[in-house]
Amino acid sequence: MKKIILLALFSGALFCAKAQNKIDPNTIKDKMQWFADAKLGIFIHTGIYSVNGIGESWSFHNKLISHPDYMKQVKGFTLKNYDPAYWADLVQESGARYSVITTKHHDGVAMYDTKMNNLSSVKATPAKRDMVKPFFEELRKRNIKTGAYFSLIDWTNKDYPGFLKDSSRYKIANDYGRWNKFRSFFQGQIKEISEKFNPDLWWFDGDWEHSAEEWESQKVRQIMLARNPNTIINGRLQGYGDYDTPEQNFPVKRPTFKWWELCMTINDNWGYQPQDQNWKTPYEVITIFVDAVSNGGNLLLDIGPKEDGSIPEQEVHILKELGAWNKRNGEGIFNTVAGIDLGHFYGPTTLSKDSTTLYLFVYGKATGPLLLKGLDNKIESITTVGTGVALTHKVVGKISWSPVPGLVYIDLPESALDQYVTVLKVKLDKPIKLYTGQGGLQ
């Protein structure tokens, strides 16, 4: 994953500006609908770095380990306990609608049977297995969308210029033929993945090292769309993607991007690192997830399997708890749209697509009365989504001669609270109408 110091909260501002000039929004609106409805994806960082439990690719880049010692890990990558059906079951149980797996990280080791070289889990490791093919097959059996992570960077490939433009091998301007050779290589791998697996989604990484012209981003995009016109592409293709992917850092203000996804680890690292025990709690993951959805985005939550293909028990626990919460409260999450502005309710919200149902999310053990401001609608009913408990409410301060709506106080008893986040369903008489004025005489 991208860990350079100059990591902006959103690289997408540049992405959006470029994309508007190069991609017709009308051509991607329909195919993006499943993504907009999906809300939750599971990211899987799997590779030889799990053998020693060190940073994926960046550990040798940052000189924490030599490149030869890093690459020796191929000898310990066994996948002896890899069960793609179990992985897919766990993704499904979490409530996720899509999953993205690393087909190749910056270290250049492919997790599928590439024909472009011999550096793969099939040819270079004792596992001798293609990880991607059986996992995609199991996902599709469960009607879960498939995503392929692919690093444009390949720091092991002898025809790649070097690390972060240091030109340790050569400068592109001095040897364009060698750069063309590398471009043929990585584009050949993209063609392989397209033809072998036909991903619903492409998740690129590493585009910051070169320009769109150097990567031939437009050509790369067309390679994928030629195979599958409905595939969607993340925003790390130098302006030729369909949606933005802020990493780890959560937006404070609602993003202006039409489609976006927060990619975030379940502890502090992307791949398996046994020394990292800073696990996010189920409560923390659920509240982050709710916040993303309420702001019109998705959460792509990452897990890092061990070298034998097993998944750490802490990750299994968190995914199961997330899934149980989704099973209780998913009505307020899936197939909804971003909610109302924060000033109307001091917490996350979503809306049904017809805007006649407002969902309010209450974190932790907060009880009523809860305050809802500026609602210019008649409330038909308020219930808890998880249990169906009917709640009472009171309108305060509504003056007969003023168009300004009163304040709605909702009584939420402790007995109706969810273990993590309680979801209230506010059924309205018509599509939501909000007062946004300054009060006083109108």
CSV table of C-alpha atoms in Angstrom, one decimal:
chain,number,residue,atom,x,y,z
A,1,MET,CA,0.0,0.0,0.0
A,2,LYS,CA,1.0,3.6,-0.5
A,3,LYS,CA,3.0,4.8,2.5
A,4,ILE,CA,5.0,7.7,1.2
A,5,ILE,CA,5.3,10.7,3.5
A,6,LEU,CA,3.4,13.0,1.2
A,7,LEU,CA,0.2,11.0,1.5
A,8,ALA,CA,-2.7,13.5,1.3
A,9,LEU,CA,-6.0,12.9,3.0
A,10,PHE,CA,-7.5,12.7,-0.5
A,11,SER,CA,-5.5,12.3,-3.6
A,12,GLY,CA,-8.8,12.4,-5.4
A,13,ALA,CA,-9.0,16.1,-5.9
A,14,LEU,CA,-6.5,15.8,-8.7
A,15,PHE,CA,-8.1,12.5,-9.8
A,16,CYS,CA,-11.5,14.1,-10.1
A,17,ALA,CA,-10.2,17.1,-12.0
A,18,LYS,CA,-8.5,14.9,-14.5
A,19,ALA,CA,-11.2,12.4,-14.7
A,20,GLN,CA,-13.8,15.0,-15.6
A,21,ASN,CA,-11.9,15.8,-18.8
A,22,LYS,CA,-11.2,12.2,-19.8
A,23,ILE,CA,-14.2,10.1,-18.7
A,24,ASP,CA,-17.8,10.8,-19.6
A,25,PRO,CA,-19.7,10.6,-16.3
A,26,ASN,CA,-22.8,9.4,-18.1
A,27,THR,CA,-21.0,6.3,-19.3
A,28,ILE,CA,-20.1,5.1,-15.8
A,29,LYS,CA,-23.3,6.1,-13.8
A,30,ASP,CA,-25.2,2.8,-14.4
A,31,LYS,CA,-22.3,0.4,-13.9
A,32,MET,CA,-21.3,2.2,-10.6
A,33,GLN,CA,-24.7,1.5,-9.0
A,34,TRP,CA,-23.7,-1.8,-7.5
A,35,PHE,CA,-20.7,-0.2,-6.0
A,36,ALA,CA,-22.8,2.6,-4.6
A,37,ASP,CA,-25.2,0.1,-3.1
A,38,ALA,CA,-22.5,-2.3,-1.8
A,39,LYS,CA,-21.3,-0.2,1.1
A,40,LEU,CA,-18.8,-2.8,2.4
A,41,GLY,CA,-15.9,-4.6,0.9
A,42,ILE,CA,-13.2,-6.8,2.4
A,43,PHE,CA,-9.6,-6.2,1.3
A,44,ILE,CA,-7.2,-9.1,1.5
A,45,HIS,CA,-3.4,-8.5,1.5
A,46,THR,CA,-1.8,-11.8,1.0
A,47,GLY,CA,1.8,-12.5,-0.1
A,48,ILE,CA,5.2,-13.8,0.8
A,49,TYR,CA,5.7,-11.0,3.3
A,50,SER,CA,3.5,-13.0,5.7
A,51,VAL,CA,6.2,-15.6,6.1
A,52,ASN,CA,8.4,-13.4,8.3
A,53,GLY,CA,5.4,-11.1,9.2
A,54,ILE,CA,7.0,-8.0,7.8
A,55,GLY,CA,5.8,-5.0,5.8
A,56,GLU,CA,4.6,-5.8,2.3
A,57,SER,CA,7.3,-4.6,-0.1
A,58,TRP,CA,8.0,-1.5,1.9
A,59,SER,CA,10.2,-3.4,4.4
A,60,PHE,CA,12.9,-3.8,1.8
A,61,HIS,CA,12.2,-0.4,0.2
A,62,ASN,CA,12.8,1.3,3.6
A,63,LYS,CA,15.9,-0.9,4.2
A,64,LEU,CA,14.4,-2.8,7.2
A,65,ILE,CA,15.5,-5.9,5.4
A,66,SER,CA,17.6,-6.5,2.3
A,67,HIS,CA,15.8,-7.2,-0.9
A,68,PRO,CA,17.5,-10.7,-1.2
A,69,ASP,CA,16.5,-11.6,2.3
A,70,TYR,CA,13.0,-10.4,1.6
A,71,MET,CA,12.7,-12.5,-1.5
A,72,LYS,CA,13.9,-15.6,0.4
A,73,GLN,CA,10.4,-15.7,1.9
A,74,VAL,CA,9.1,-17.3,-1.3
A,75,LYS,CA,10.6,-20.6,0.1
A,76,GLY,CA,8.3,-20.4,3.1
A,77,PHE,CA,5.0,-19.5,1.5
A,78,THR,CA,3.0,-22.8,1.8
A,79,LEU,CA,-0.7,-22.0,1.8
A,80,LYS,CA,-1.1,-25.4,3.4
A,81,ASN,CA,-4.3,-24.3,5.2
A,82,TYR,CA,-5.7,-22.1,2.4
A,83,ASP,CA,-9.4,-22.7,2.0
A,84,PRO,CA,-10.9,-20.3,-0.5
A,85,ALA,CA,-14.5,-21.4,0.4
A,86,TYR,CA,-13.9,-20.5,4.0
A,87,TRP,CA,-12.5,-17.1,3.0
A,88,ALA,CA,-15.6,-16.5,0.8
A,89,ASP,CA,-17.9,-17.6,3.6
A,90,LEU,CA,-16.2,-15.2,6.0
A,91,VAL,CA,-16.6,-12.3,3.5
A,92,GLN,CA,-20.2,-13.2,3.1
A,93,GLU,CA,-20.8,-13.4,6.8
A,94,SER,CA,-19.3,-10.0,7.3
A,95,GLY,CA,-22.1,-8.5,5.1
A,96,ALA,CA,-19.6,-7.4,2.4
A,97,ARG,CA,-20.9,-7.2,-1.1
A,98,TYR,CA,-17.4,-7.3,-2.7
A,99,SER,CA,-13.8,-8.4,-1.9
A,100,VAL,CA,-10.5,-7.2,-3.3
A,101,ILE,CA,-7.4,-9.5,-3.2
A,102,THR,CA,-3.8,-8.7,-4.0
A,103,THR,CA,-2.9,-10.2,-7.4
A,104,LYS,CA,0.6,-8.7,-7.2
A,105,HIS,CA,2.2,-6.2,-4.7
A,106,HIS,CA,5.2,-3.9,-5.3
A,107,ASP,CA,7.5,-6.9,-4.7
A,108,GLY,CA,6.5,-8.4,-8.0
A,109,VAL,CA,5.4,-11.8,-6.7
A,110,ALA,CA,2.1,-12.7,-8.5
A,111,MET,CA,-0.5,-14.6,-6.5
A,112,TYR,CA,-1.8,-16.2,-9.6
A,113,ASP,CA,-0.3,-18.3,-12.5
A,114,THR,CA,1.2,-15.5,-14.6
A,115,LYS,CA,2.9,-16.5,-17.9
A,116,MET,CA,4.9,-13.3,-18.0
A,117,ASN,CA,7.6,-14.6,-15.7
A,118,ASN,CA,8.3,-17.3,-13.1
A,119,LEU,CA,7.8,-15.1,-10.0
A,120,SER,CA,4.4,-16.4,-8.8
A,121,SER,CA,2.8,-18.4,-6.0
A,122,VAL,CA,2.5,-21.2,-8.5
A,123,LYS,CA,6.1,-21.4,-9.8
A,124,ALA,CA,8.3,-19.8,-7.1
A,125,THR,CA,6.8,-21.0,-3.8
A,126,PRO,CA,6.1,-24.5,-2.2
A,127,ALA,CA,2.4,-23.6,-2.2
A,128,LYS,CA,2.3,-24.1,-6.0
A,129,ARG,CA,-1.2,-22.7,-6.0
A,130,ASP,CA,-3.1,-19.9,-7.8
A,131,MET,CA,-4.8,-18.0,-5.0
A,132,VAL,CA,-7.0,-15.8,-7.1
A,133,LYS,CA,-8.8,-18.2,-9.3
A,134,PRO,CA,-10.4,-20.4,-6.6
A,135,PHE,CA,-11.2,-17.4,-4.4
A,136,PHE,CA,-13.0,-15.6,-7.2
A,137,GLU,CA,-14.9,-18.7,-8.1
A,138,GLU,CA,-16.1,-19.0,-4.5
A,139,LEU,CA,-17.1,-15.4,-4.3
A,140,ARG,CA,-19.2,-15.6,-7.4
A,141,LYS,CA,-21.0,-18.7,-6.0
A,142,ARG,CA,-22.1,-16.3,-3.3
A,143,ASN,CA,-23.0,-13.5,-5.6
A,144,ILE,CA,-20.2,-11.3,-4.2
A,145,LYS,CA,-18.4,-9.0,-6.6
A,146,THR,CA,-14.7,-9.6,-7.3
A,147,GLY,CA,-11.8,-7.1,-7.1
A,148,ALA,CA,-8.2,-7.4,-8.3
A,149,TYR,CA,-5.5,-5.3,-6.5
A,150,PHE,CA,-2.6,-4.8,-8.9
A,151,SER,CA,0.6,-2.8,-8.3
A,152,LEU,CA,1.8,-0.9,-11.3
A,153,ILE,CA,5.1,-0.7,-9.5
A,154,ASP,CA,7.3,-3.8,-9.7
A,155,TRP,CA,10.5,-3.1,-7.7
A,156,THR,CA,11.9,-6.6,-8.3
A,157,ASN,CA,11.6,-6.5,-12.1
A,158,LYS,CA,15.0,-5.7,-13.6
A,159,ASP,CA,13.3,-3.4,-16.2
A,160,TYR,CA,11.7,-1.2,-13.7
A,161,PRO,CA,13.7,2.1,-13.2
A,162,GLY,CA,14.0,1.9,-9.4
A,163,PHE,CA,12.5,3.0,-6.1
A,164,LEU,CA,10.5,6.2,-6.0
A,165,LYS,CA,12.1,7.7,-9.1
A,166,ASP,CA,15.6,7.4,-7.7
A,167,SER,CA,16.6,5.9,-11.1
A,168,SER,CA,18.9,3.4,-9.4
A,169,ARG,CA,18.8,1.2,-12.4
A,170,TYR,CA,18.3,3.7,-15.2
A,171,LYS,CA,16.5,6.9,-16.2
A,172,ILE,CA,13.6,6.5,-18.6
A,173,ALA,CA,14.8,9.4,-20.7
A,174,ASN,CA,18.1,7.5,-21.2
A,175,ASP,CA,16.6,4.1,-22.0
A,176,TYR,CA,13.1,4.4,-23.3
A,177,GLY,CA,13.3,1.0,-24.9
A,178,ARG,CA,13.8,-0.6,-21.5
A,179,TRP,CA,10.8,1.3,-20.1
A,180,ASN,CA,8.8,0.1,-23.0
A,181,LYS,CA,9.8,-3.4,-22.2
A,182,PHE,CA,8.6,-3.0,-18.7
A,183,ARG,CA,5.3,-1.5,-19.9
A,184,SER,CA,4.7,-4.5,-22.1
A,185,PHE,CA,5.3,-6.7,-19.1
A,186,PHE,CA,2.9,-5.1,-16.7
A,187,GLN,CA,0.3,-4.5,-19.3
A,188,GLY,CA,0.6,-8.1,-20.3
A,189,GLN,CA,-0.1,-9.1,-16.7
A,190,ILE,CA,-3.2,-6.8,-16.7
A,191,LYS,CA,-4.4,-8.6,-19.9
A,192,GLU,CA,-3.8,-11.9,-18.2
A,193,ILE,CA,-5.9,-11.0,-15.1
A,194,SER,CA,-8.6,-9.6,-17.3
A,195,GLU,CA,-8.8,-12.7,-19.4
A,196,LYS,CA,-8.4,-15.3,-16.6
A,197,PHE,CA,-10.5,-13.7,-13.9
A,198,ASN,CA,-12.6,-10.9,-15.4
A,199,PRO,CA,-12.7,-8.8,-12.2
A,200,ASP,CA,-15.7,-6.6,-11.4
A,201,LEU,CA,-13.4,-4.1,-10.0
A,202,TRP,CA,-9.7,-3.1,-10.4
A,203,TRP,CA,-7.8,-1.7,-7.5
A,204,PHE,CA,-4.5,-0.1,-8.7
A,205,ASP,CA,-1.7,1.0,-6.5
A,206,GLY,CA,1.6,2.8,-7.1
A,207,ASP,CA,0.6,5.2,-9.8
A,208,TRP,CA,2.4,8.1,-8.0
A,209,GLU,CA,5.8,7.0,-9.3
A,210,HIS,CA,5.1,8.0,-12.9
A,211,SER,CA,2.8,10.1,-15.0
A,212,ALA,CA,-0.3,9.0,-16.9
A,213,GLU,CA,1.7,9.3,-20.1
A,214,GLU,CA,4.5,7.2,-18.8
A,215,TRP,CA,2.1,4.5,-17.5
A,216,GLU,CA,-0.1,4.8,-20.7
A,217,SER,CA,-3.0,5.1,-18.3
A,218,GLN,CA,-5.6,5.6,-21.1
A,219,LYS,CA,-4.4,2.5,-22.9
A,220,VAL,CA,-4.4,0.5,-19.6
A,221,ARG,CA,-8.0,1.6,-19.0
A,222,GLN,CA,-9.0,0.4,-22.4
A,223,ILE,CA,-7.3,-2.9,-22.0
A,224,MET,CA,-9.7,-3.7,-19.1
A,225,LEU,CA,-12.8,-2.1,-20.6
A,226,ALA,CA,-12.2,-4.1,-23.9
A,227,ARG,CA,-12.6,-7.3,-21.9
A,228,ASN,CA,-15.4,-6.1,-19.6
A,229,PRO,CA,-17.0,-2.7,-20.3
A,230,ASN,CA,-18.7,-2.9,-16.9
A,231,THR,CA,-15.6,-3.3,-14.8
A,232,ILE,CA,-14.9,-0.3,-12.5
A,233,ILE,CA,-11.5,1.2,-11.6
A,234,ASN,CA,-10.2,2.9,-8.5
A,235,GLY,CA,-8.7,6.4,-8.6
A,236,ARG,CA,-5.0,5.3,-8.7
A,237,LEU,CA,-4.5,5.3,-12.4
A,238,GLN,CA,-3.4,8.9,-12.8
A,239,GLY,CA,-6.8,10.3,-13.5
A,240,TYR,CA,-8.3,7.4,-15.4
A,241,GLY,CA,-10.3,5.8,-12.5
A,242,ASP,CA,-14.0,5.9,-11.6
A,243,TYR,CA,-13.9,6.4,-7.9
A,244,ASP,CA,-11.7,7.7,-5.1
A,245,THR,CA,-9.9,5.7,-2.4
A,246,PRO,CA,-8.8,7.7,0.6
A,247,GLU,CA,-6.4,5.5,2.7
A,248,GLN,CA,-6.6,5.0,6.5
A,249,ASN,CA,-7.5,8.7,7.1
A,250,PHE,CA,-11.2,9.4,7.6
A,251,PRO,CA,-12.7,12.6,6.1
A,252,VAL,CA,-14.0,15.1,8.6
A,253,LYS,CA,-16.1,16.9,6.0
A,254,ARG,CA,-18.3,15.0,3.5
A,255,PRO,CA,-16.3,14.3,0.4
A,256,THR,CA,-17.5,15.9,-2.8
A,257,PHE,CA,-16.6,12.8,-4.9
A,258,LYS,CA,-19.6,11.1,-6.3
A,259,TRP,CA,-18.2,7.6,-5.5
A,260,TRP,CA,-15.6,6.9,-2.9
A,261,GLU,CA,-14.3,4.2,-0.6
A,262,LEU,CA,-12.3,4.4,2.6
A,263,CYS,CA,-9.6,1.6,2.6
A,264,MET,CA,-8.6,0.8,6.2
A,265,THR,CA,-6.7,-1.9,8.1
A,266,ILE,CA,-8.2,-4.0,10.8
A,267,ASN,CA,-5.1,-3.2,13.0
A,268,ASP,CA,-2.2,-0.9,11.9
A,269,ASN,CA,-0.8,-2.9,9.0
A,270,TRP,CA,-2.0,-4.3,5.7
A,271,GLY,CA,-0.4,-7.7,5.7
A,272,TYR,CA,0.0,-10.3,8.5
A,273,GLN,CA,2.4,-8.9,11.2
A,274,PRO,CA,2.1,-10.9,14.5
A,275,GLN,CA,3.7,-8.1,16.5
A,276,ASP,CA,0.9,-5.7,15.6
A,277,GLN,CA,-1.8,-6.4,18.2
A,278,ASN,CA,-3.4,-3.0,18.0
A,279,TRP,CA,-6.7,-4.5,16.8
A,280,LYS,CA,-9.6,-2.2,16.2
A,281,THR,CA,-12.6,-3.3,18.3
A,282,PRO,CA,-15.9,-4.4,16.6
A,283,TYR,CA,-17.4,-1.1,18.0
A,284,GLU,CA,-14.7,1.0,16.4
A,285,VAL,CA,-15.0,-0.8,13.0
A,286,ILE,CA,-18.8,-0.5,13.0
A,287,THR,CA,-18.7,3.2,13.9
A,288,ILE,CA,-16.2,3.9,11.1
A,289,PHE,CA,-18.3,1.9,8.7
A,290,VAL,CA,-21.4,3.8,9.6
A,291,ASP,CA,-19.7,7.1,9.3
A,292,ALA,CA,-18.4,6.2,5.8
A,293,VAL,CA,-21.9,5.2,4.6
A,294,SER,CA,-23.6,8.2,6.1
A,295,ASN,CA,-21.2,10.4,4.1
A,296,GLY,CA,-22.0,8.6,0.9
A,297,GLY,CA,-19.0,6.2,0.8
A,298,ASN,CA,-18.0,2.6,1.3
A,299,LEU,CA,-15.6,0.9,3.7
A,300,LEU,CA,-13.0,-1.5,2.3
A,301,LEU,CA,-11.8,-3.2,5.4
A,302,ASP,CA,-8.5,-5.1,5.2
A,303,ILE,CA,-7.4,-8.4,6.6
A,304,GLY,CA,-3.9,-10.1,6.4
A,305,PRO,CA,-3.9,-13.9,6.2
A,306,LYS,CA,-0.8,-15.9,7.4
A,307,GLU,CA,1.6,-17.6,5.1
A,308,ASP,CA,-0.3,-20.9,5.5
A,309,GLY,CA,-3.6,-19.3,4.3
A,310,SER,CA,-5.2,-19.2,7.7
A,311,ILE,CA,-6.8,-16.0,9.0
A,312,PRO,CA,-5.9,-14.7,12.5
A,313,GLU,CA,-8.6,-15.3,15.0
A,314,GLN,CA,-8.9,-11.6,15.9
A,315,GLU,CA,-9.8,-10.8,12.3
A,316,VAL,CA,-12.3,-13.6,12.2
A,317,HIS,CA,-13.9,-12.3,15.4
A,318,ILE,CA,-14.2,-8.7,14.1
A,319,LEU,CA,-15.7,-9.8,10.8
A,320,LYS,CA,-18.2,-12.0,12.5
A,321,GLU,CA,-19.3,-9.2,14.9
A,322,LEU,CA,-19.5,-6.8,12.0
A,323,GLY,CA,-21.7,-9.3,10.1
A,324,ALA,CA,-24.0,-9.9,13.0
A,325,TRP,CA,-24.5,-6.2,13.4
A,326,ASN,CA,-25.2,-5.9,9.6
A,327,LYS,CA,-27.7,-8.7,9.9
A,328,ARG,CA,-29.6,-6.9,12.6
A,329,ASN,CA,-29.3,-3.3,11.2
A,330,GLY,CA,-28.5,-3.7,7.5
A,331,GLU,CA,-31.7,-2.0,6.4
A,332,GLY,CA,-30.3,1.3,7.4
A,333,ILE,CA,-27.0,0.6,5.5
A,334,PHE,CA,-27.5,-1.2,2.3
A,335,ASN,CA,-29.2,0.3,-0.7
A,336,THR,CA,-29.4,3.7,1.1
A,337,VAL,CA,-27.9,7.1,0.2
A,338,ALA,CA,-26.0,9.6,2.2
A,339,GLY,CA,-28.0,11.2,5.1
A,340,ILE,CA,-28.8,14.7,6.2
A,341,ASP,CA,-26.4,17.4,7.3
A,342,LEU,CA,-24.9,17.0,10.7
A,343,GLY,CA,-26.6,20.1,12.1
A,344,HIS,CA,-30.0,18.4,11.9
A,345,PHE,CA,-29.0,15.4,14.0
A,346,TYR,CA,-25.8,15.0,15.9
A,347,GLY,CA,-24.8,11.6,14.6
A,348,PRO,CA,-24.6,9.7,11.3
A,349,THR,CA,-27.7,9.3,9.2
A,350,THR,CA,-28.8,7.7,5.9
A,351,LEU,CA,-31.9,7.9,3.7
A,352,SER,CA,-33.9,5.4,1.7
A,353,LYS,CA,-33.6,6.0,-2.0
A,354,ASP,CA,-37.1,7.6,-2.2
A,355,SER,CA,-36.2,9.8,0.8
A,356,THR,CA,-39.3,8.8,2.8
A,357,THR,CA,-37.3,7.0,5.5
A,358,LEU,CA,-34.6,8.6,7.6
A,359,TYR,CA,-32.2,6.3,9.5
A,360,LEU,CA,-30.5,7.7,12.6
A,361,PHE,CA,-27.4,6.0,14.1
A,362,VAL,CA,-26.8,6.2,17.8
A,363,TYR,CA,-23.4,5.2,19.0
A,364,GLY,CA,-22.7,3.3,22.2
A,365,LYS,CA,-25.0,3.6,25.2
A,366,ALA,CA,-26.5,7.0,24.4
A,367,THR,CA,-30.2,7.1,25.4
A,368,GLY,CA,-33.0,9.6,24.7
A,369,PRO,CA,-34.3,12.1,24.4
A,370,LEU,CA,-32.5,12.5,21.1
A,371,LEU,CA,-32.8,15.7,19.2
A,372,LEU,CA,-33.8,16.1,15.5
A,373,LYS,CA,-33.9,19.6,14.1
A,374,GLY,CA,-35.4,21.2,11.1
A,375,LEU,CA,-37.6,18.3,10.0
A,376,ASP,CA,-40.5,19.8,8.0
A,377,ASN,CA,-42.4,16.5,7.7
A,378,LYS,CA,-45.0,14.6,9.6
A,379,ILE,CA,-43.5,11.5,11.3
A,380,GLU,CA,-45.6,8.4,10.8
A,381,SER,CA,-43.6,6.1,13.1
A,382,ILE,CA,-40.2,5.6,14.7
A,383,THR,CA,-38.8,2.1,15.4
A,384,THR,CA,-35.5,0.5,16.1
A,385,VAL,CA,-34.3,-1.4,13.1
A,386,GLY,CA,-32.6,-4.2,15.0
A,387,THR,CA,-35.5,-5.1,17.2
A,388,GLY,CA,-38.6,-3.3,15.8
A,389,VAL,CA,-39.3,-1.5,19.1
A,390,ALA,CA,-41.7,1.3,18.7
A,391,LEU,CA,-40.4,4.6,20.0
A,392,THR,CA,-42.3,7.7,21.1
A,393,HIS,CA,-41.5,11.3,20.1
A,394,LYS,CA,-42.5,14.8,21.0
A,395,VAL,CA,-42.5,18.0,18.9
A,396,VAL,CA,-41.5,21.1,20.8
A,397,GLY,CA,-41.6,24.7,19.8
A,398,LYS,CA,-43.8,24.5,16.7
A,399,ILE,CA,-45.6,27.8,16.4
A,400,SER,CA,-48.9,27.8,14.4
A,401,TRP,CA,-48.2,30.9,12.4
A,402,SER,CA,-44.5,30.2,11.6
A,403,PRO,CA,-43.3,27.9,8.8
A,404,VAL,CA,-40.3,27.0,11.0
A,405,PRO,CA,-40.7,23.4,12.2
A,406,GLY,CA,-40.4,22.5,15.8
A,407,LEU,CA,-37.8,20.3,17.5
A,408,VAL,CA,-38.3,16.6,17.6
A,409,TYR,CA,-37.3,14.8,20.7
A,410,ILE,CA,-37.2,11.0,20.5
A,411,ASP,CA,-37.3,8.8,23.5
A,412,LEU,CA,-34.8,6.0,23.2
A,413,PRO,CA,-34.8,3.7,26.3
A,414,GLU,CA,-31.7,1.8,27.4
A,415,SER,CA,-33.6,-1.5,26.8
A,416,ALA,CA,-33.8,-0.7,23.1
A,417,LEU,CA,-30.1,-0.1,22.6
A,418,ASP,CA,-28.0,-2.3,20.3
A,419,GLN,CA,-24.7,-3.7,21.6
A,420,TYR,CA,-22.7,-1.4,19.4
A,421,VAL,CA,-24.7,1.1,17.3
A,422,THR,CA,-28.5,1.5,17.5
A,423,VAL,CA,-30.3,2.3,14.3
A,424,LEU,CA,-33.6,4.2,14.4
A,425,LYS,CA,-36.1,4.1,11.4
A,426,VAL,CA,-38.0,7.3,11.1
A,427,LYS,CA,-40.9,6.8,8.6
A,428,LEU,CA,-42.0,10.1,7.0
A,429,ASP,CA,-45.3,11.1,5.3
A,430,LYS,CA,-43.5,12.2,2.1
A,431,PRO,CA,-39.9,12.7,0.8
A,432,ILE,CA,-37.9,14.5,3.5
A,433,LYS,CA,-38.0,18.3,3.6
A,434,LEU,CA,-35.6,20.1,5.8
A,435,TYR,CA,-35.7,23.7,7.1
A,436,THR,CA,-32.2,25.3,6.8
A,437,GLY,CA,-33.0,28.9,7.8
A,438,GLN,CA,-31.9,31.0,10.7
A,439,GLY,CA,-35.1,30.9,12.7
A,440,GLY,CA,-36.9,34.0,14.0
A,441,LEU,CA,-39.7,35.7,12.2
A,442,GLN,CA,-40.2,34.3,8.7
